[in-house]
Short mmCIF file of C-alpha atoms in Angstrom, two decimals:
data_model
loop_
_atom_site.label_atom_id
_atom_site.label_comp_id
_atom_site.label_asym_id
_atom_site.label_seq_id
_atom_site.Cartn_x
_atom_site.Cartn_y
_atom_site.Cartn_z
CA UNK W 6 -37.17 -3.31 31.54
CA UNK W 7 -33.32 -4.02 31.94
CA UNK W 8 -32.64 -7.50 33.17
CA UNK W 9 -30.76 -8.07 36.50
CA UNK W 10 -27.74 -10.16 36.99
CA UNK W 11 -26.41 -11.39 40.35
CA UNK W 12 -22.99 -10.14 41.63
CA UNK W 13 -19.96 -12.31 42.02
CA UNK W 14 -17.15 -12.47 44.47
CA UNK W 15 -14.61 -12.59 41.66
CA UNK W 16 -14.64 -8.70 41.49
CA UNK W 17 -14.07 -8.07 45.26
CA UNK W 18 -12.78 -4.58 46.45
CA UNK W 19 -9.64 -6.23 47.54
CA UNK W 20 -8.89 -7.39 44.01
CA UNK W 21 -9.42 -3.99 42.64
CA UNK W 22 -7.10 -2.52 45.11
CA UNK W 23 -4.40 -5.21 44.51
CA UNK W 24 -4.55 -4.48 40.75
CA UNK W 25 -4.79 -0.69 41.37
CA UNK W 26 -7.88 -0.32 39.26
CA UNK W 27 -10.57 2.22 39.52
CA UNK W 28 -13.92 2.67 37.63
CA UNK W 29 -14.63 5.93 35.87
CA UNK W 30 -18.20 6.86 35.15
CA UNK W 31 -18.75 9.94 32.85
CA UNK W 32 -22.23 11.30 33.10
CA UNK W 33 -24.45 13.92 31.54
CA UNK W 34 -28.15 14.21 32.42
CA UNK W 35 -28.58 10.48 33.13
CA UNK W 36 -30.33 10.98 36.53
CA UNK W 37 -32.69 8.16 35.67
CA UNK W 38 -29.94 5.55 35.40
CA UNK W 39 -26.80 6.71 37.17
CA UNK W 40 -27.94 5.52 40.48
CA UNK W 41 -28.47 2.11 39.33
CA UNK W 42 -25.11 2.04 37.57
CA UNK W 43 -23.23 3.18 40.71
CA UNK W 44 -25.10 0.60 42.83
CA UNK W 45 -24.18 -2.21 40.50
CA UNK W 46 -20.41 -1.18 40.52
CA UNK W 47 -20.47 -0.76 44.29
CA UNK W 48 -21.10 -4.56 44.50
CA UNK W 49 -17.49 -4.92 43.19
CA UNK W 50 -15.56 -1.80 44.20
CA UNK W 51 -15.68 1.49 46.06
CA UNK W 52 -13.00 2.87 43.76
CA UNK W 53 -15.31 4.92 41.75
CA UNK W 54 -14.79 8.27 40.04
CA UNK W 55 -17.99 9.80 38.62
CA UNK W 56 -17.39 12.75 36.32
CA UNK W 57 -20.48 14.98 36.26
CA UNK W 58 -20.17 16.74 32.96
CA UNK W 59 -22.39 19.80 33.36
CA UNK W 60 -25.61 17.81 34.09
CA UNK W 61 -28.65 20.10 34.41
CA UNK W 62 -31.08 17.54 35.71
CA UNK W 63 -31.17 15.98 39.13
CA UNK W 64 -27.92 14.10 38.64
CA UNK W 65 -26.17 16.01 41.42
CA UNK W 66 -28.85 15.09 44.00
CA UNK W 67 -28.51 11.46 42.95
CA UNK W 68 -24.79 11.48 43.33
CA UNK W 69 -25.20 13.14 46.81
CA UNK W 70 -26.65 9.96 47.97
CA UNK W 71 -23.34 8.11 47.40
CA UNK W 72 -20.84 9.73 49.87
CA UNK W 73 -18.19 6.97 49.53
CA UNK W 74 -17.41 7.70 45.87
CA UNK W 75 -15.25 10.37 44.24
CA UNK W 76 -17.28 12.94 42.28
CA UNK W 77 -15.77 15.49 39.93
CA UNK W 78 -18.29 18.20 38.72
CA UNK W 79 -18.15 21.22 36.49
CA UNK W 80 -20.25 23.47 34.44
CA UNK W 81 -21.08 23.75 31.57
CA UNK W 82 -21.25 20.49 29.70
CA UNK W 83 -18.03 20.00 27.73
CA UNK W 84 -18.51 16.67 26.02
CA UNK W 85 -17.61 13.11 26.78
CA UNK W 86 -14.03 13.40 25.62
CA UNK W 87 -13.44 16.15 28.28
CA UNK W 88 -15.25 14.11 30.91
CA UNK W 89 -12.91 11.13 30.10
CA UNK W 90 -9.84 13.21 30.16
CA UNK W 91 -10.88 14.67 33.46
CA UNK W 92 -11.42 11.12 34.94
CA UNK W 93 -8.03 9.85 33.77
CA UNK W 94 -6.39 12.95 35.40
CA UNK W 95 -8.13 12.40 38.59
CA UNK W 96 -7.43 8.68 38.57
CA UNK W 97 -3.69 9.29 38.13
CA UNK W 98 -3.78 11.91 40.87
CA UNK W 99 -5.30 9.31 43.17
CA UNK W 100 -2.41 6.75 42.22
CA UNK W 101 -4.35 4.36 40.18
CA UNK W 102 -2.59 2.35 37.33
CA UNK W 103 -5.71 1.34 35.38
CA UNK W 104 -9.15 2.59 34.84
CA UNK W 105 -12.35 0.81 33.70
CA UNK W 106 -14.83 3.16 32.04
CA UNK W 107 -18.46 2.42 32.00
CA UNK W 108 -21.37 4.47 30.52
CA UNK W 109 -23.92 5.92 32.72
CA UNK W 110 -26.94 5.16 30.63
CA UNK W 111 -27.39 1.56 31.88
CA UNK W 112 -26.37 -0.13 28.74
CA UNK W 113 -23.55 -1.90 30.49
CA UNK W 114 -23.61 -4.42 33.35
CA UNK W 115 -21.36 -4.23 36.38
CA UNK W 116 -21.39 -7.96 36.52
CA UNK W 117 -18.80 -7.90 33.66
CA UNK W 118 -16.15 -6.11 35.74
CA UNK W 119 -14.26 -9.21 36.84
CA UNK W 120 -13.81 -10.15 33.20
CA UNK W 121 -11.58 -7.09 32.74
CA UNK W 122 -9.60 -8.07 35.89
CA UNK W 123 -9.17 -11.55 34.72
CA UNK W 124 -7.81 -10.30 31.33
CA UNK W 125 -5.64 -7.68 33.03
CA UNK W 126 -3.95 -10.48 35.15
CA UNK W 127 -3.37 -12.51 32.09
CA UNK W 128 -2.09 -9.78 29.62
CA UNK W 129 -1.01 -6.82 31.75
CA UNK W 130 -0.36 -4.03 30.72
CA UNK W 131 -2.99 -3.73 27.94
CA UNK W 132 -5.88 -1.79 26.59
CA UNK W 133 -9.02 -4.09 27.22
CA UNK W 134 -12.02 -3.49 25.10
CA UNK W 135 -15.47 -4.78 26.15
CA UNK W 136 -16.75 -6.45 22.98
CA UNK W 137 -20.61 -6.50 22.38
CA UNK W 138 -22.24 -8.94 20.20
CA UNK W 139 -24.09 -6.50 17.85
CA UNK W 140 -25.54 -9.46 15.88
CA UNK W 141 -27.48 -10.93 18.83
CA UNK W 142 -28.39 -7.87 20.83
CA UNK W 143 -32.04 -6.87 20.53
CA UNK W 144 -32.97 -3.33 19.73
CA UNK W 145 -29.57 -2.13 18.24
CA UNK W 146 -30.15 1.04 16.27
CA UNK W 147 -29.19 0.90 12.61
CA UNK W 148 -26.72 3.72 12.96
CA UNK W 149 -24.96 1.94 15.81
CA UNK W 150 -24.58 -1.19 13.77
CA UNK W 151 -23.16 0.80 10.82
CA UNK W 152 -20.97 2.94 13.05
CA UNK W 153 -19.55 -0.21 14.77
CA UNK W 154 -18.42 -1.76 11.43
CA UNK W 155 -17.21 1.68 10.12
CA UNK W 156 -15.17 2.21 13.25
CA UNK W 157 -13.66 -1.23 13.29
CA UNK W 158 -12.51 -0.94 9.67
CA UNK W 159 -10.68 2.38 10.11
CA UNK W 160 -9.03 1.24 13.44
CA UNK W 161 -7.49 -1.74 11.42
CA UNK W 162 -6.34 0.70 8.58
CA UNK W 163 -4.65 2.88 11.32
CA UNK W 164 -3.11 0.28 13.52
CA UNK W 165 -3.16 -3.07 11.70
CA UNK W 166 -5.11 -4.55 14.63
CA UNK W 167 -8.48 -6.38 14.03
CA UNK W 168 -10.67 -5.43 17.04
CA UNK W 169 -14.32 -6.70 17.24
CA UNK W 170 -15.68 -3.49 18.97
CA UNK W 171 -13.94 -0.25 18.74
CA UNK W 172 -16.95 1.79 19.63
CA UNK W 173 -17.56 0.36 23.03
CA UNK W 174 -17.62 2.72 26.12
CA UNK W 175 -16.75 -0.20 28.40
CA UNK W 176 -12.98 -0.55 28.48
CA UNK W 177 -9.98 -0.94 30.75
CA UNK W 178 -7.27 1.68 30.07
CA UNK W 179 -3.69 1.64 31.14
CA UNK W 180 -3.36 5.08 32.80
CA UNK W 181 0.51 5.54 32.64
CA UNK W 182 0.87 5.76 28.79
CA UNK W 183 -2.20 8.05 28.66
CA UNK W 184 -0.67 10.32 31.25
CA UNK W 185 2.16 10.93 28.78
CA UNK W 186 -0.07 11.91 26.01
CA UNK W 187 -1.44 15.27 24.99
CA UNK W 188 -5.00 14.41 23.89
CA UNK W 189 -6.58 16.76 21.50
CA UNK W 190 -10.35 15.78 20.91
CA UNK W 191 -13.09 16.87 23.31
CA UNK W 192 -16.34 14.88 22.28
CA UNK W 193 -17.07 11.25 21.43
CA UNK W 194 -14.26 11.12 19.08
CA UNK W 195 -11.81 10.97 21.94
CA UNK W 196 -12.54 7.25 22.44
CA UNK W 197 -11.21 6.69 19.00
CA UNK W 198 -8.20 8.95 19.37
CA UNK W 199 -7.02 7.44 22.60
CA UNK W 200 -7.24 3.76 21.46
CA UNK W 201 -5.48 4.45 18.16
CA UNK W 202 -2.72 6.26 19.92
CA UNK W 203 -2.16 3.77 22.48
CA UNK W 204 -1.83 1.17 19.77
CA UNK W 205 0.71 3.44 18.06
CA UNK W 206 2.55 3.60 21.36
CA UNK W 207 2.93 -0.27 21.45
CA UNK W 208 0.24 -1.03 24.14
CA UNK W 209 -1.34 -4.50 23.51
CA UNK W 210 -4.95 -4.30 22.42
CA UNK W 211 -7.23 -7.08 23.54
CA UNK W 212 -10.85 -7.62 24.43
CA UNK W 213 -13.51 -9.53 26.53
CA UNK W 214 -16.93 -10.40 25.63
CA UNK W 215 -19.52 -8.26 27.50
CA UNK W 216 -23.30 -8.01 27.86
CA UNK W 217 -25.01 -4.99 26.62
CA UNK W 218 -28.65 -3.74 26.91
CA UNK W 219 -30.28 -1.52 24.35
CA UNK W 220 -33.67 -0.40 25.67
CA UNK W 221 -36.65 0.07 23.23
CA UNK W 222 -36.52 3.21 21.15
CA UNK W 223 -39.07 5.12 23.16
CA UNK W 224 -37.10 4.61 26.42
CA UNK W 225 -33.54 5.39 24.87
CA UNK W 226 -31.68 8.33 26.04
CA UNK W 227 -28.66 9.34 23.99
CA UNK W 228 -26.65 12.56 23.67
CA UNK W 229 -24.82 11.38 20.46
CA UNK W 230 -25.68 13.75 17.59
CA UNK W 231 -25.57 11.64 14.42
CA UNK W 232 -24.57 14.38 11.98
CA UNK W 233 -22.08 16.58 14.15
CA UNK W 234 -20.51 13.71 16.01
CA UNK W 235 -20.17 11.31 13.01
CA UNK W 236 -18.49 14.27 11.12
CA UNK W 237 -16.11 14.83 13.92
CA UNK W 238 -15.20 11.26 13.97
CA UNK W 239 -14.81 11.13 10.14
CA UNK W 240 -12.47 14.15 10.34
CA UNK W 241 -10.45 12.56 13.05
CA UNK W 242 -10.09 9.31 11.09
CA UNK W 243 -8.87 11.35 8.03
CA UNK W 244 -6.23 12.87 10.19
CA UNK W 245 -5.19 9.54 11.72
CA UNK W 246 -5.04 7.76 8.39
CA UNK W 247 -2.58 10.56 7.10
CA UNK W 248 -0.45 10.18 10.22
CA UNK W 249 -0.53 6.45 9.90
CA UNK W 250 0.87 6.41 6.25
CA UNK W 251 3.04 9.66 6.60
CA UNK W 252 4.75 8.70 9.93
CA UNK W 253 3.66 5.65 11.82
CA UNK W 254 4.22 3.07 9.14
CA UNK W 255 7.62 4.41 8.00
CA UNK W 256 8.55 4.69 11.79
CA UNK W 257 7.62 1.10 12.39
CA UNK W 258 9.63 -0.08 9.41
CA UNK W 259 12.83 1.44 10.55
CA UNK W 260 12.22 0.31 14.09
CA UNK W 261 11.78 -3.15 12.70
CA UNK W 262 14.78 -2.85 10.37
CA UNK W 263 17.27 -1.64 13.10
CA UNK W 264 16.02 -3.63 16.09
CA UNK W 265 15.50 -6.96 14.58
CA UNK W 266 18.75 -8.89 14.81
CA UNK W 267 17.41 -11.39 12.16
CA UNK W 268 15.57 -8.97 9.97
CA UNK W 269 17.26 -10.35 6.82
CA UNK W 270 16.01 -13.74 7.66
CA UNK W 271 12.49 -12.47 8.56
CA UNK W 272 12.44 -10.50 5.19
CA UNK W 273 13.41 -13.68 3.58
CA UNK W 274 10.55 -15.60 5.18
CA UNK W 275 8.08 -12.93 4.08
CA UNK W 276 9.27 -13.24 0.55
CA UNK W 277 9.26 -16.98 0.42
CA UNK W 278 6.98 -18.50 2.82
CA UNK W 279 3.70 -17.19 1.78
CA UNK W 280 1.03 -18.82 -0.53
CA UNK W 281 1.34 -16.28 -3.30
CA UNK W 282 2.97 -17.13 -6.52
CA UNK W 283 6.37 -15.81 -7.58
CA UNK W 284 4.68 -13.57 -10.01
CA UNK W 285 2.40 -12.16 -7.31
CA UNK W 286 5.31 -11.38 -5.14
CA UNK W 287 7.23 -9.77 -7.87
CA UNK W 288 4.18 -7.75 -8.89
CA UNK W 289 3.74 -6.58 -5.27
CA UNK W 290 7.31 -5.48 -5.03
CA UNK W 291 7.18 -3.68 -8.47
CA UNK W 292 3.98 -1.84 -7.57
CA UNK W 293 5.44 -0.88 -4.23
CA UNK W 294 8.46 0.63 -5.99
CA UNK W 295 6.32 2.43 -8.59
CA UNK W 296 3.99 4.04 -5.92
CA UNK W 297 6.95 5.05 -3.83
CA UNK W 298 8.33 7.17 -6.66
CA UNK W 299 5.43 8.59 -8.53
CA UNK W 300 4.96 12.39 -7.76
CA UNK W 301 1.90 12.14 -5.28
CA UNK W 302 4.28 12.63 -2.15
CA UNK W 303 2.39 11.94 1.19
CA UNK W 304 -0.28 9.92 -0.60
CA UNK W 305 1.67 6.83 -2.03
CA UNK W 306 0.55 4.50 0.74
CA UNK W 307 -2.98 6.04 1.10
CA UNK W 308 -3.57 5.50 -2.67
CA UNK W 309 -1.36 2.34 -3.01
CA UNK W 310 -2.65 0.05 -0.21
CA UNK W 311 -6.26 0.07 -1.38
CA UNK W 312 -5.03 -0.67 -4.99
CA UNK W 313 -2.80 -3.45 -3.77
CA UNK W 314 -5.78 -4.91 -1.89
CA UNK W 315 -7.95 -4.67 -4.95
CA UNK W 316 -5.32 -6.23 -7.09
CA UNK W 317 -4.82 -9.07 -4.49
CA UNK W 318 -1.25 -8.34 -3.99
CA UNK W 319 1.01 -9.06 -1.06
CA UNK W 320 0.55 -5.85 0.98
CA UNK W 321 3.42 -6.47 3.29
CA UNK W 322 5.81 -6.63 0.22
CA UNK W 323 4.18 -3.72 -1.28
CA UNK W 324 4.79 -1.48 1.82
CA UNK W 325 8.29 -2.73 1.96
CA UNK W 326 9.08 -1.72 -1.51
CA UNK W 327 7.14 1.58 -1.23
CA UNK W 328 9.65 2.63 1.38
CA UNK W 329 12.07 3.34 -1.38
CA UNK W 330 10.93 7.00 -0.82
CA UNK W 331 12.27 7.14 2.76
CA UNK W 332 13.77 10.58 3.60
CA UNK W 333 17.34 9.83 3.03
CA UNK W 334 16.41 8.53 -0.54
CA UNK W 335 14.41 11.53 -1.49
CA UNK W 336 17.11 13.80 -2.71
CA UNK W 337 18.52 11.12 -4.91
CA UNK W 338 14.87 10.32 -6.24
CA UNK W 339 14.35 14.01 -7.05
CA UNK W 340 17.88 14.32 -8.68
CA UNK W 341 17.25 11.18 -10.85
CA UNK W 342 13.74 12.32 -11.80
CA UNK W 343 15.02 15.70 -13.18
CA UNK W 344 17.87 13.80 -15.08
CA UNK W 345 15.32 11.47 -16.68
CA UNK W 346 12.90 14.03 -17.58
CA UNK W 347 15.59 16.18 -19.39
CA UNK W 348 15.42 14.21 -22.83
CA UNK W 349 11.61 14.76 -22.82
CA UNK W 350 11.78 18.59 -22.57
CA UNK W 351 13.06 19.36 -26.05
CA UNK W 352 15.63 21.81 -25.12
CA UNK W 353 13.71 23.42 -22.28
CA UNK W 354 15.24 21.27 -19.49
CA UNK W 355 17.02 22.45 -16.32
CA UNK W 356 20.59 21.43 -16.14
CA UNK W 357 21.21 19.70 -12.70
CA UNK W 358 24.26 18.34 -11.03
CA UNK W 359 25.15 17.29 -7.60
CA UNK W 360 27.05 20.39 -7.14
CA UNK W 361 24.03 22.54 -7.94
CA UNK W 362 21.76 23.42 -5.13
CA UNK W 363 18.10 22.77 -6.05
CA UNK W 364 15.82 25.57 -4.86
CA UNK W 365 12.04 25.84 -4.54
CA UNK W 366 12.12 28.38 -7.36
CA UNK W 367 13.90 25.81 -9.57
CA UNK W 368 11.29 23.20 -8.78
CA UNK W 369 8.42 25.53 -9.56
CA UNK W 370 9.75 26.71 -12.85
CA UNK W 371 10.76 23.20 -13.93
CA UNK W 372 7.89 21.09 -12.38
CA UNK W 373 7.00 19.48 -15.81
CA UNK W 374 10.46 17.98 -16.20
CA UNK W 375 10.17 16.58 -12.69
CA UNK W 376 6.74 15.00 -13.29
CA UNK W 377 7.82 13.44 -16.66
CA UNK W 378 11.13 12.24 -15.14
CA UNK W 379 9.55 10.79 -11.89
CA UNK W 380 6.98 8.87 -13.81
CA UNK W 381 9.69 7.42 -16.08
CA UNK W 382 11.80 6.65 -13.06
CA UNK W 383 8.99 4.89 -11.17
CA UNK W 384 8.31 2.60 -14.31
CA UNK W 385 11.99 1.65 -14.48
CA UNK W 386 12.28 1.10 -10.81
CA UNK W 387 9.21 -1.04 -10.89
CA UNK W 388 10.62 -3.10 -13.71
CA UNK W 389 13.90 -3.54 -11.93
CA UNK W 390 12.30 -4.56 -8.72
CA UNK W 391 10.07 -7.17 -10.62
CA UNK W 392 13.09 -8.60 -12.30
CA UNK W 393 15.25 -8.91 -9.27
CA UNK W 394 12.39 -10.25 -7.07
CA UNK W 395 11.34 -12.72 -9.69
CA UNK W 396 14.75 -14.15 -10.29
CA UNK W 397 15.89 -14.20 -6.69
CA UNK W 398 12.72 -16.11 -5.73
CA UNK W 399 13.19 -18.48 -8.62
CA UNK W 400 16.87 -19.01 -7.57
CA UNK W 401 15.95 -19.57 -4.03
CA UNK W 402 13.17 -22.07 -5.02
CA UNK W 403 15.62 -23.95 -7.21
CA UNK W 404 18.23 -24.24 -4.46
CA UNK W 405 15.61 -25.41 -1.98
CA UNK W 406 14.48 -28.07 -4.43
CA UNK W 407 17.96 -29.19 -5.00
CA UNK W 408 18.67 -29.39 -1.29
CA UNK W 409 15.58 -31.47 -0.87
CA UNK W 410 16.54 -33.85 -3.63
CA UNK W 411 19.97 -34.27 -2.37
CA UNK W 412 18.85 -35.15 1.25
CA UNK W 413 15.95 -37.72 0.92
CA UNK W 414 14.55 -39.01 3.99
#
């Protein structure tokens, strides 16, 4: 039996109205629990939007007993992602700025609603995740525990943010940035898509601890299909990771470079004020330059970051150096690769100059020359980056030591 908790005045309807927050409850065939969920939420607010996602049980009859709430219904069932998108759209139409989503299966407790409002007042605007303690919660299914860790890992890869619970359905969303998005997914994977894209858009991501209830296995009702839905989530994460390394990280690097007035000083701090040795920093820069040039275009960071982590390198410096292959540099890298590959072709080399236009036909017919040359160029660039980084850091450290010795306290 699900335990009960008393309500609190901290989540009064006036507070929800002042903050322009509503509660969205997507539901599909949860007639046994949806009534209790709505009743719990009504203790705190009447700003409730229930999305009846094609239920075929007695859900409609249960919802008819709550005339003071907003209900959006449609047939047939289209999936949780569509239900959430429908709820967001309706909330925006009604003028709300934020929406708290809560599942209709009874796992979440309405008594935690004020926690989201407290956090919103402290850190508005933000995406606020309800963080479950999966280690202390009884009856947690094995697949939920695995999926929890799996999702957290990929969210950090895609955004750089460590979030303790990226699979929770109990969240507070800022609606204005969502209203500008064109969301693509339709099932459970939308909950991943939307939080990653909000993070990419610069929305702060934070969390509050929440209580969760997992009923015994024989009482549990779930519409999550492990194979199909997990496959969908895996495909989505693959796409998001590719976008991260092909677009988001280079974009963020250029934003940082051109918007930071003191970017040179910040770069210097990254190089100097870390715990790694000079050799480790030089290795990180050299490996970044090497991976940025070798001919695996589009996959340099996807391959290089795990390798840098495995070899205990400075990943920030690795990414910085890997950006040697930014779009303005690509023509020069390709040109130098063909030039450096020429001596290795034994008379079969393509002649190339800045006055000659390189075509796709040229590339396809002389790919071997490019491959040899790009690998050689990558090795030489890595060597150059290592030497420059090593001696710059050594010189900087020597200057700091001299300055300290000349100014004793």
